[in-house]
PDB file of C-alpha atoms in Angstrom:
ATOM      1  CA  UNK A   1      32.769 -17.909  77.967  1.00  0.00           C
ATOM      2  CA  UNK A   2      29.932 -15.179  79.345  1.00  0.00           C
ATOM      3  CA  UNK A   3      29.455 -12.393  77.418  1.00  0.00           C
ATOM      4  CA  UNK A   4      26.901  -9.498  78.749  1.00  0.00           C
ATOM      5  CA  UNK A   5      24.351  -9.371  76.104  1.00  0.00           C
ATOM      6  CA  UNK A   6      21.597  -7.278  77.305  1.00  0.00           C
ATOM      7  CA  UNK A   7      20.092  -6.692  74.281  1.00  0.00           C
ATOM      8  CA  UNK A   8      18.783 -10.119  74.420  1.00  0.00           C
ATOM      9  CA  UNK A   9      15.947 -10.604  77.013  1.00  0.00           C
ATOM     10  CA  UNK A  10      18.355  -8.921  79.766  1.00  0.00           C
ATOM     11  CA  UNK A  11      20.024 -12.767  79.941  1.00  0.00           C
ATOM     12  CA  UNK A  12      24.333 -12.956  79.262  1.00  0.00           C
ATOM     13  CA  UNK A  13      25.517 -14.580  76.511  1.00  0.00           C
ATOM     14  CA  UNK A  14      27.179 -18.201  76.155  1.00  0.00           C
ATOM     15  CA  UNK A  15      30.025 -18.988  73.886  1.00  0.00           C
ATOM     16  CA  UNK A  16      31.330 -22.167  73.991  1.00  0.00           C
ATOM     17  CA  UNK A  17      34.652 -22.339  72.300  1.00  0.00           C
ATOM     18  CA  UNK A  18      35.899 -25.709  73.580  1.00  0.00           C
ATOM     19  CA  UNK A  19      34.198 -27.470  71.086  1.00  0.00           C
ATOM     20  CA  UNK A  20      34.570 -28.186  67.653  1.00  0.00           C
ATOM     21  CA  UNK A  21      32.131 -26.091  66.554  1.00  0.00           C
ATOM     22  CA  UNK A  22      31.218 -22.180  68.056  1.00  0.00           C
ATOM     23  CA  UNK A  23      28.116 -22.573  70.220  1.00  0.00           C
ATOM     24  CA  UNK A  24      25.822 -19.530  71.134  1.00  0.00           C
ATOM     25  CA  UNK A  25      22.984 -18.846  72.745  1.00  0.00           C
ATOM     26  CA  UNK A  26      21.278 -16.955  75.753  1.00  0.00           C
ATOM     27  CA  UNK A  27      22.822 -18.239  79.076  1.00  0.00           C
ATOM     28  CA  UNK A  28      19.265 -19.717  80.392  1.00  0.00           C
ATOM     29  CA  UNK A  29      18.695 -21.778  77.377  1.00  0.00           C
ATOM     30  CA  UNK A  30      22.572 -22.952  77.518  1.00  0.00           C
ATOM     31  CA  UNK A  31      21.887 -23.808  81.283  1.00  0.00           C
ATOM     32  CA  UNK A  32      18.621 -25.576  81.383  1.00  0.00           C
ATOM     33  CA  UNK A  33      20.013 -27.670  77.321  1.00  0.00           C
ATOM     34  CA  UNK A  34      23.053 -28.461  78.636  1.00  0.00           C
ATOM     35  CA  UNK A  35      23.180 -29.366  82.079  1.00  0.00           C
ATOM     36  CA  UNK A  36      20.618 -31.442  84.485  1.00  0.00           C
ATOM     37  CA  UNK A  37      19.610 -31.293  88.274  1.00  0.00           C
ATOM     38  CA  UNK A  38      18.083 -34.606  88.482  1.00  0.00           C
ATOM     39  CA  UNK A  39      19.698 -37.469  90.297  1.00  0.00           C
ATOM     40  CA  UNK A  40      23.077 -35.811  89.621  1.00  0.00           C
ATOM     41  CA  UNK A  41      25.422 -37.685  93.030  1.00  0.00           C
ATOM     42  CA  UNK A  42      27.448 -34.645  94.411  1.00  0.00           C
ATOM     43  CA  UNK A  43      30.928 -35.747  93.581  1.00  0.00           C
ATOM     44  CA  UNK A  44      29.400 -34.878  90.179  1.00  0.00           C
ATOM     45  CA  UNK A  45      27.857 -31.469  90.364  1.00  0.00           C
ATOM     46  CA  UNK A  46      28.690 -28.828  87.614  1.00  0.00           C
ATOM     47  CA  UNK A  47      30.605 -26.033  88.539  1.00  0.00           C
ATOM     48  CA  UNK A  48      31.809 -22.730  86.237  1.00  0.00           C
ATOM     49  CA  UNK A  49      34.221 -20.263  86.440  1.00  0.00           C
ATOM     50  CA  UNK A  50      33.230 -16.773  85.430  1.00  0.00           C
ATOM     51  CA  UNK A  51      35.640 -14.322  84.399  1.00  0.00           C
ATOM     52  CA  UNK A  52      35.197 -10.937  82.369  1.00  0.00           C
ATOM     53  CA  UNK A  53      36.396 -10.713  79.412  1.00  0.00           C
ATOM     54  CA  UNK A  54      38.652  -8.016  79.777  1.00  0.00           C
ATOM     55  CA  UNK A  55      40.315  -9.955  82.707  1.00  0.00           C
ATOM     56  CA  UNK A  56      40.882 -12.853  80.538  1.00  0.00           C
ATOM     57  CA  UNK A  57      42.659 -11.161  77.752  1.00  0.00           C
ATOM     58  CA  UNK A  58      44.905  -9.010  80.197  1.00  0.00           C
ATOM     59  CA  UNK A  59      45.796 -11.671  82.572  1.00  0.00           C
ATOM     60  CA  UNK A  60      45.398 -15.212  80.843  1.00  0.00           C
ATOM     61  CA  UNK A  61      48.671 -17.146  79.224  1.00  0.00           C
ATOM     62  CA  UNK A  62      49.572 -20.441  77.798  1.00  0.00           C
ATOM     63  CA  UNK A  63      52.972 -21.198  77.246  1.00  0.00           C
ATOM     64  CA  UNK A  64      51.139 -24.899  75.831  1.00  0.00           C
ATOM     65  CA  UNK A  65      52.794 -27.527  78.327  1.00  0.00           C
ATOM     66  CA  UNK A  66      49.008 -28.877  78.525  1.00  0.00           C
ATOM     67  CA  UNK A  67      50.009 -29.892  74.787  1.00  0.00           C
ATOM     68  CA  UNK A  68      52.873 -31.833  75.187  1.00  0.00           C
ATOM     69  CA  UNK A  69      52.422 -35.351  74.578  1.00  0.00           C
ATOM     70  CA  UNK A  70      56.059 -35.938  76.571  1.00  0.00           C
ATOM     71  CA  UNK A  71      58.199 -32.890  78.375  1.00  0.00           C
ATOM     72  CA  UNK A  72      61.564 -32.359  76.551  1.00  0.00           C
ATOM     73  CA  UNK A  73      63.694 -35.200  78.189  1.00  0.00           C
ATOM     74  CA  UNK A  74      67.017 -34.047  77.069  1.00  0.00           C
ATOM     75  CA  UNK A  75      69.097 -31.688  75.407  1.00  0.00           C
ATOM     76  CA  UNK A  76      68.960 -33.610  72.500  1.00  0.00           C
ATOM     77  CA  UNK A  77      65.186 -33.558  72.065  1.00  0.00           C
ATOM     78  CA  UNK A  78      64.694 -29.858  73.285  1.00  0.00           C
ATOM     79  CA  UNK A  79      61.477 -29.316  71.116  1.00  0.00           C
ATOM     80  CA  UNK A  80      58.485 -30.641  72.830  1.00  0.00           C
ATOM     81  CA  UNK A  81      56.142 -33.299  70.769  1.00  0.00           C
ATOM     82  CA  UNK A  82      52.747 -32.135  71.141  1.00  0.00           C
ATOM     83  CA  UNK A  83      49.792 -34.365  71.099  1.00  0.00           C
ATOM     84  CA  UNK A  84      48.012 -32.546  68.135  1.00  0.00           C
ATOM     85  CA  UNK A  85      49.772 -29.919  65.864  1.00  0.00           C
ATOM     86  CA  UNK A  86      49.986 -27.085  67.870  1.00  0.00           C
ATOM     87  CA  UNK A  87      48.080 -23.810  66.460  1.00  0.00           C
ATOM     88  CA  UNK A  88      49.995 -21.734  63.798  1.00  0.00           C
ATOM     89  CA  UNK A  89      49.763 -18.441  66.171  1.00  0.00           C
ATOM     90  CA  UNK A  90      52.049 -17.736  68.725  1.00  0.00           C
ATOM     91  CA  UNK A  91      51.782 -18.828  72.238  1.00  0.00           C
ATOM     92  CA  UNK A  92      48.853 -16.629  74.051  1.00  0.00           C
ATOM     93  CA  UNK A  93      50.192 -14.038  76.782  1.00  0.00           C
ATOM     94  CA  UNK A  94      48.174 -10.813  78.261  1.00  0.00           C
ATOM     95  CA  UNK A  95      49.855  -7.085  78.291  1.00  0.00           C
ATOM     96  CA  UNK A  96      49.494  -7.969  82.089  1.00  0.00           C
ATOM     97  CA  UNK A  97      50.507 -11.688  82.777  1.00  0.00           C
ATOM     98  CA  UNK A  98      52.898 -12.237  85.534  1.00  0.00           C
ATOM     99  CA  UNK A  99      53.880 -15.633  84.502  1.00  0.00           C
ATOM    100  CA  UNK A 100      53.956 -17.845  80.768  1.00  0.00           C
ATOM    101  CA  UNK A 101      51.210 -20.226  81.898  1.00  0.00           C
ATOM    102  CA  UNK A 102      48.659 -19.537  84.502  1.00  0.00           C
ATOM    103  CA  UNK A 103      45.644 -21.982  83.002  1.00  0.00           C
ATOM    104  CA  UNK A 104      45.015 -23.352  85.856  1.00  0.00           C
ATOM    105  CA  UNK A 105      44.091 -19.863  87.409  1.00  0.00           C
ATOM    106  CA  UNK A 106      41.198 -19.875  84.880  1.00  0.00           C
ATOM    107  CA  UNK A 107      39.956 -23.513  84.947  1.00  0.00           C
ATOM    108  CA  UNK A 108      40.145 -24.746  88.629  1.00  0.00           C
ATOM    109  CA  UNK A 109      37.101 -25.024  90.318  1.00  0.00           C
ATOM    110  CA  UNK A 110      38.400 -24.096  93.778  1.00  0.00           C
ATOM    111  CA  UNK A 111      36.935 -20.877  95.324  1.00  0.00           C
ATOM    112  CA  UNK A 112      39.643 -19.761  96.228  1.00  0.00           C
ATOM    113  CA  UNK A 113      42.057 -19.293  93.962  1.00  0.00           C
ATOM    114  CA  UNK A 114      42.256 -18.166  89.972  1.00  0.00           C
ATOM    115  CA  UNK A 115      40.587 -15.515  88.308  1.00  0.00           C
ATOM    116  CA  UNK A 116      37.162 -14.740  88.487  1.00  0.00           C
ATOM    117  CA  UNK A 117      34.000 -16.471  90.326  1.00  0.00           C
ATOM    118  CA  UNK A 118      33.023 -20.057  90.797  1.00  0.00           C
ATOM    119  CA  UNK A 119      29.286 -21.110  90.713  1.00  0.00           C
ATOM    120  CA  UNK A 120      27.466 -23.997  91.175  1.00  0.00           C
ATOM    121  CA  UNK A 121      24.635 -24.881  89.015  1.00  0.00           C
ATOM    122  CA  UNK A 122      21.960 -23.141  91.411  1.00  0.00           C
ATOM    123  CA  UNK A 123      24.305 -19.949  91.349  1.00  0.00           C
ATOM    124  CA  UNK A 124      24.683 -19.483  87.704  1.00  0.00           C
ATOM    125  CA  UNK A 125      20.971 -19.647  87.532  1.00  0.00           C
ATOM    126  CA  UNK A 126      21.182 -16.759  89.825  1.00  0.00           C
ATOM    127  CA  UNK A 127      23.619 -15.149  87.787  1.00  0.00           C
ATOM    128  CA  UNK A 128      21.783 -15.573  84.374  1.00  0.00           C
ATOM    129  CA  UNK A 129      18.834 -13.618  85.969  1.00  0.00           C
ATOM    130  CA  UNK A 130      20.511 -10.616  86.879  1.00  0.00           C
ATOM    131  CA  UNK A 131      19.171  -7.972  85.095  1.00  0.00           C
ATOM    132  CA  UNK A 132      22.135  -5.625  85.818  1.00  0.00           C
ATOM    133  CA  UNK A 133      25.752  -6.145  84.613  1.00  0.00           C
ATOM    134  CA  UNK A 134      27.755  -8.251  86.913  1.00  0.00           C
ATOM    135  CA  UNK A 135      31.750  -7.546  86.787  1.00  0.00           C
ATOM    136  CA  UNK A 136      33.497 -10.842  88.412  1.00  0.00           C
ATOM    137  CA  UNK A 137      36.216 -10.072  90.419  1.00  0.00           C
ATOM    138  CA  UNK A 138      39.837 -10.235  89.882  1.00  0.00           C
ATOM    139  CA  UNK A 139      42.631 -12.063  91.414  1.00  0.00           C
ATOM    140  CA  UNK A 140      44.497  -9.408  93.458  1.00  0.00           C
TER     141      UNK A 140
END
């Protein structure tokens, strides 16, 4: 997740919330830390998806099918069995969410679809030197 954070050397903000623990830190330092260049094949070159925050808390939902460890296979069984136990709050859905699970708009890779803008590695860099605020687009 980018957050603008100009207030720190002009550079965006990295949270990483897919991890066990909360990771911050300017975007540069995240960048150069986390990911290499070097003798990286091209089947296995980082991409991101950038999306503002406001977009992602209007327009993202989950109805948690990613979770299941099996679908429901029958009337009988019409509760789903989740790999882990599944999070206490309710399912997530924003004021403006055509659908009950659109993840995949938010983590695919292709250009040309989902929410957002993709980047490569050499195109984040770009991004992470703006010095002006950069407002991804949204999915029409």
């Amino acid at each position: 997740m980018l957050l603008p954070s100009y207030a720190l050397e002009n550079s965006p903000l990295v949270l990483k919330v897919g991890c066990m623990t909360l990771i911050h830190g300017l975007g540069y330092l995240y960048l150069g830390t986390s990911f290499s260049t070097a003798n990286v094949p091209d089947q296995f070159e980082s991409f991101f998806r950038v999306v503002s925050a406001n977009v992602y808390l209007d327009r993202f939902a989950s109805d948690r099918s990613h979770m299941f460890a099996a679908p429901p296979v029958s009337a009988m069984l019409p509760i789903p069995t989740y790999l882990q136990p599944a999070p206490p709050y309710p399912p997530l859905r924003g004021a403006h969410c055509m659908s009950n699970h659109n993840l995949m708009d938010f983590v695919s890779m292709l250009p040309s679809g989902g929410y957002g803008d993709v980047f490569n590695i050499q195109t984040i860099s770009g991004f992470f030197e703006l010095k002006e605020e950069l407002e991804p687009s949204e999915k029409p």
